[in-house]
Amino acid sequence: MEYSTPNAIRQIKHHCTKSIHINGQPSCPLQAMSFALKYHKLDVTANASSVNVVGIEAVKTHTDYLLSQ
């Protein structure tokens, strides 16, 4: 199901006892939550034994406004 970032993080925290997969690769709940911060919308699908997290709409960054190092 498609969620915004805060709702997706809530869903990941709710299903933290299940195995979590980000784009098909196994990960821990903390990695899934940090992955969620990179997207505006995510698809979080919970099965009986696992949770699949897939990013849909990435956060857009404008390099024109970033400070150079």
mmCIF file of N, CA and C in Angstrom:
data_model
loop_
_atom_site.group_PDB
_atom_site.id
_atom_site.type_symbol
_atom_site.label_atom_id
_atom_site.label_comp_id
_atom_site.label_asym_id
_atom_site.label_seq_id
_atom_site.Cartn_x
_atom_site.Cartn_y
_atom_site.Cartn_z
ATOM 1 N N MET A 1 0.835 -1.164 0.000
ATOM 2 C CA MET A 1 0.000 0.000 0.000
ATOM 3 C C MET A 1 0.887 1.235 0.000
ATOM 4 N N GLU A 2 0.473 2.268 -0.647
ATOM 5 C CA GLU A 2 1.272 3.483 -0.791
ATOM 6 C C GLU A 2 1.082 4.384 0.427
ATOM 7 N N TYR A 3 2.216 4.828 1.001
ATOM 8 C CA TYR A 3 2.200 5.678 2.185
ATOM 9 C C TYR A 3 3.118 6.874 1.988
ATOM 10 N N SER A 4 2.820 7.959 2.708
ATOM 11 C CA SER A 4 3.768 9.062 2.781
ATOM 12 C C SER A 4 4.874 8.671 3.757
ATOM 13 N N THR A 5 5.932 9.446 3.824
ATOM 14 C CA THR A 5 7.097 9.095 4.640
ATOM 15 C C THR A 5 6.759 8.846 6.114
ATOM 16 N N PRO A 6 6.047 9.745 6.805
ATOM 17 C CA PRO A 6 5.764 9.485 8.227
ATOM 18 C C PRO A 6 4.920 8.228 8.448
ATOM 19 N N ASN A 7 3.937 8.020 7.594
ATOM 20 C CA ASN A 7 3.086 6.835 7.732
ATOM 21 C C ASN A 7 3.844 5.555 7.398
ATOM 22 N N ALA A 8 4.759 5.624 6.439
ATOM 23 C CA ALA A 8 5.568 4.457 6.099
ATOM 24 C C ALA A 8 6.482 4.082 7.264
ATOM 25 N N ILE A 9 7.061 5.074 7.923
ATOM 26 C CA ILE A 9 7.909 4.791 9.085
ATOM 27 C C ILE A 9 7.093 4.171 10.198
ATOM 28 N N ARG A 10 5.867 4.636 10.395
ATOM 29 C CA ARG A 10 4.990 4.026 11.410
ATOM 30 C C ARG A 10 4.688 2.572 11.073
ATOM 31 N N GLN A 11 4.449 2.287 9.800
ATOM 32 C CA GLN A 11 4.178 0.909 9.386
ATOM 33 C C GLN A 11 5.400 0.022 9.591
ATOM 34 N N ILE A 12 6.587 0.537 9.306
ATOM 35 C CA ILE A 12 7.814 -0.237 9.510
ATOM 36 C C ILE A 12 8.002 -0.522 10.990
ATOM 37 N N LYS A 13 7.765 0.476 11.847
ATOM 38 C CA LYS A 13 7.894 0.271 13.292
ATOM 39 C C LYS A 13 6.851 -0.718 13.807
ATOM 40 N N HIS A 14 5.667 -0.692 13.228
ATOM 41 C CA HIS A 14 4.591 -1.597 13.657
ATOM 42 C C HIS A 14 4.921 -3.052 13.319
ATOM 43 N N HIS A 15 5.606 -3.280 12.206
ATOM 44 C CA HIS A 15 5.938 -4.624 11.746
ATOM 45 C C HIS A 15 7.412 -4.966 11.962
ATOM 46 N N CYS A 16 8.038 -4.403 12.992
ATOM 47 C CA CYS A 16 9.482 -4.595 13.161
ATOM 48 C C CYS A 16 9.851 -6.015 13.582
ATOM 49 N N THR A 17 8.902 -6.841 14.007
ATOM 50 C CA THR A 17 9.224 -8.220 14.384
ATOM 51 C C THR A 17 9.343 -9.135 13.168
ATOM 52 N N LYS A 18 8.842 -8.689 12.011
ATOM 53 C CA LYS A 18 8.927 -9.484 10.789
ATOM 54 C C LYS A 18 10.224 -9.158 10.062
ATOM 55 N N SER A 19 10.624 -10.001 9.134
ATOM 56 C CA SER A 19 11.801 -9.693 8.324
ATOM 57 C C SER A 19 11.440 -8.595 7.328
ATOM 58 N N ILE A 20 12.371 -7.680 7.113
ATOM 59 C CA ILE A 20 12.126 -6.518 6.264
ATOM 60 C C ILE A 20 13.029 -6.589 5.046
ATOM 61 N N HIS A 21 12.442 -6.293 3.870
ATOM 62 C CA HIS A 21 13.194 -6.286 2.619
ATOM 63 C C HIS A 21 13.029 -4.915 1.968
ATOM 64 N N ILE A 22 14.170 -4.327 1.603
ATOM 65 C CA ILE A 22 14.158 -3.052 0.881
ATOM 66 C C ILE A 22 14.532 -3.359 -0.560
ATOM 67 N N ASN A 23 13.611 -3.089 -1.465
ATOM 68 C CA ASN A 23 13.805 -3.380 -2.893
ATOM 69 C C ASN A 23 14.281 -4.816 -3.105
ATOM 70 N N GLY A 24 13.752 -5.753 -2.321
ATOM 71 C CA GLY A 24 14.072 -7.160 -2.468
ATOM 72 C C GLY A 24 15.280 -7.639 -1.689
ATOM 73 N N GLN A 25 16.016 -6.734 -1.020
ATOM 74 C CA GLN A 25 17.189 -7.128 -0.263
ATOM 75 C C GLN A 25 16.889 -7.068 1.232
ATOM 76 N N PRO A 26 17.287 -8.103 2.003
ATOM 77 C CA PRO A 26 16.998 -8.106 3.432
ATOM 78 C C PRO A 26 17.736 -6.994 4.172
ATOM 79 N N SER A 27 17.077 -6.432 5.172
ATOM 80 C CA SER A 27 17.670 -5.364 5.966
ATOM 81 C C SER A 27 17.036 -5.347 7.344
ATOM 82 N N CYS A 28 17.512 -4.438 8.185
ATOM 83 C CA CYS A 28 16.957 -4.297 9.534
ATOM 84 C C CYS A 28 15.958 -3.131 9.541
ATOM 85 N N PRO A 29 15.141 -3.025 10.590
ATOM 86 C CA PRO A 29 14.156 -1.935 10.639
ATOM 87 C C PRO A 29 14.779 -0.546 10.591
ATOM 88 N N LEU A 30 15.935 -0.356 11.210
ATOM 89 C CA LEU A 30 16.579 0.956 11.201
ATOM 90 C C LEU A 30 16.999 1.363 9.793
ATOM 91 N N GLN A 31 17.519 0.426 9.022
ATOM 92 C CA GLN A 31 17.876 0.725 7.629
ATOM 93 C C GLN A 31 16.643 1.053 6.810
ATOM 94 N N ALA A 32 15.542 0.365 7.074
ATOM 95 C CA ALA A 32 14.303 0.631 6.345
ATOM 96 C C ALA A 32 13.765 2.023 6.659
ATOM 97 N N MET A 33 13.879 2.442 7.929
ATOM 98 C CA MET A 33 13.409 3.777 8.299
ATOM 99 C C MET A 33 14.293 4.863 7.693
ATOM 100 N N SER A 34 15.605 4.651 7.653
ATOM 101 C CA SER A 34 16.486 5.652 7.026
ATOM 102 C C SER A 34 16.283 5.675 5.512
ATOM 103 N N PHE A 35 15.973 4.529 4.907
ATOM 104 C CA PHE A 35 15.642 4.468 3.487
ATOM 105 C C PHE A 35 14.369 5.265 3.211
ATOM 106 N N ALA A 36 13.407 5.190 4.123
ATOM 107 C CA ALA A 36 12.130 5.890 3.936
ATOM 108 C C ALA A 36 12.311 7.401 3.912
ATOM 109 N N LEU A 37 13.330 7.921 4.589
ATOM 110 C CA LEU A 37 13.545 9.361 4.605
ATOM 111 C C LEU A 37 14.011 9.901 3.262
ATOM 112 N N LYS A 38 14.420 9.039 2.351
ATOM 113 C CA LYS A 38 14.882 9.466 1.029
ATOM 114 C C LYS A 38 13.750 9.561 0.019
ATOM 115 N N TYR A 39 12.523 9.244 0.435
ATOM 116 C CA TYR A 39 11.384 9.212 -0.483
ATOM 117 C C TYR A 39 10.193 9.963 0.097
ATOM 118 N N HIS A 40 9.410 10.591 -0.786
ATOM 119 C CA HIS A 40 8.166 11.238 -0.384
ATOM 120 C C HIS A 40 7.041 10.212 -0.253
ATOM 121 N N LYS A 41 7.030 9.220 -1.147
ATOM 122 C CA LYS A 41 6.009 8.178 -1.125
ATOM 123 C C LYS A 41 6.693 6.824 -1.226
ATOM 124 N N LEU A 42 6.179 5.858 -0.456
ATOM 125 C CA LEU A 42 6.738 4.513 -0.443
ATOM 126 C C LEU A 42 5.618 3.500 -0.521
ATOM 127 N N ASP A 43 5.957 2.326 -1.050
ATOM 128 C CA ASP A 43 5.034 1.206 -1.073
ATOM 129 C C ASP A 43 5.486 0.229 0.009
ATOM 130 N N VAL A 44 4.651 0.070 1.043
ATOM 131 C CA VAL A 44 4.955 -0.845 2.145
ATOM 132 C C VAL A 44 3.918 -1.962 2.101
ATOM 133 N N THR A 45 4.387 -3.163 1.793
ATOM 134 C CA THR A 45 3.507 -4.319 1.692
ATOM 135 C C THR A 45 3.879 -5.318 2.771
ATOM 136 N N ALA A 46 2.926 -5.614 3.643
ATOM 137 C CA ALA A 46 3.173 -6.550 4.738
ATOM 138 C C ALA A 46 2.530 -7.888 4.417
ATOM 139 N N ASN A 47 3.330 -8.950 4.417
ATOM 140 C CA ASN A 47 2.845 -10.316 4.257
ATOM 141 C C ASN A 47 2.801 -10.967 5.635
ATOM 142 N N ALA A 48 2.513 -12.265 5.673
ATOM 143 C CA ALA A 48 2.460 -12.982 6.942
ATOM 144 C C ALA A 48 3.826 -13.075 7.600
ATOM 145 N N SER A 49 4.904 -13.127 6.801
ATOM 146 C CA SER A 49 6.234 -13.318 7.381
ATOM 147 C C SER A 49 7.216 -12.195 7.093
ATOM 148 N N SER A 50 6.886 -11.270 6.193
ATOM 149 C CA SER A 50 7.849 -10.235 5.846
ATOM 150 C C SER A 50 7.163 -8.928 5.462
ATOM 151 N N VAL A 51 7.975 -7.878 5.398
ATOM 152 C CA VAL A 51 7.522 -6.558 4.976
ATOM 153 C C VAL A 51 8.420 -6.119 3.824
ATOM 154 N N ASN A 52 7.816 -5.714 2.717
ATOM 155 C CA ASN A 52 8.562 -5.238 1.559
ATOM 156 C C ASN A 52 8.399 -3.725 1.447
ATOM 157 N N VAL A 53 9.526 -3.013 1.364
ATOM 158 C CA VAL A 53 9.525 -1.557 1.265
ATOM 159 C C VAL A 53 10.151 -1.168 -0.071
ATOM 160 N N VAL A 54 9.416 -0.390 -0.858
ATOM 161 C CA VAL A 54 9.894 0.061 -2.167
ATOM 162 C C VAL A 54 9.616 1.555 -2.271
ATOM 163 N N GLY A 55 10.628 2.330 -2.676
ATOM 164 C CA GLY A 55 10.456 3.769 -2.861
ATOM 165 C C GLY A 55 9.753 4.076 -4.163
ATOM 166 N N ILE A 56 8.821 5.019 -4.125
ATOM 167 C CA ILE A 56 8.061 5.386 -5.323
ATOM 168 C C ILE A 56 8.480 6.762 -5.831
ATOM 169 N N GLU A 57 8.386 7.769 -4.971
ATOM 170 C CA GLU A 57 8.688 9.144 -5.384
ATOM 171 C C GLU A 57 9.861 9.655 -4.555
ATOM 172 N N ALA A 58 11.019 9.802 -5.184
ATOM 173 C CA ALA A 58 12.233 10.227 -4.487
ATOM 174 C C ALA A 58 12.183 11.707 -4.122
ATOM 175 N N VAL A 59 12.905 12.056 -3.062
ATOM 176 C CA VAL A 59 13.042 13.452 -2.665
ATOM 177 C C VAL A 59 13.929 14.137 -3.690
ATOM 178 N N LYS A 60 13.469 15.273 -4.188
ATOM 179 C CA LYS A 60 14.223 16.002 -5.198
ATOM 180 C C LYS A 60 15.172 16.984 -4.517
ATOM 181 N N THR A 61 16.414 17.012 -4.961
ATOM 182 C CA THR A 61 17.382 17.973 -4.450
ATOM 183 C C THR A 61 17.865 18.839 -5.595
ATOM 184 N N HIS A 62 18.081 20.088 -5.305
ATOM 185 C CA HIS A 62 18.595 21.022 -6.291
ATOM 186 C C HIS A 62 20.039 21.327 -5.931
ATOM 187 N N THR A 63 20.955 20.927 -6.778
ATOM 188 C CA THR A 63 22.374 21.137 -6.502
ATOM 189 C C THR A 63 22.756 22.614 -6.589
ATOM 190 N N ASP A 64 21.917 23.442 -7.192
ATOM 191 C CA ASP A 64 22.209 24.880 -7.281
ATOM 192 C C ASP A 64 22.214 25.522 -5.911
ATOM 193 N N TYR A 65 21.435 25.002 -4.984
ATOM 194 C CA TYR A 65 21.295 25.631 -3.675
ATOM 195 C C TYR A 65 22.171 25.008 -2.602
ATOM 196 N N LEU A 66 22.919 23.947 -2.936
ATOM 197 C CA LEU A 66 23.801 23.320 -1.966
ATOM 198 C C LEU A 66 25.082 24.130 -1.812
ATOM 199 N N LEU A 67 25.590 24.188 -0.587
ATOM 200 C CA LEU A 67 26.846 24.896 -0.332
ATOM 201 C C LEU A 67 28.013 24.035 -0.790
ATOM 202 N N SER A 68 28.974 24.636 -1.461
ATOM 203 C CA SER A 68 30.139 23.881 -1.907
ATOM 204 C C SER A 68 31.108 23.726 -0.739
ATOM 205 N N GLN A 69 31.840 22.627 -0.759
ATOM 206 C CA GLN A 69 32.764 22.369 0.359
ATOM 207 C C GLN A 69 34.163 22.718 -0.007
#
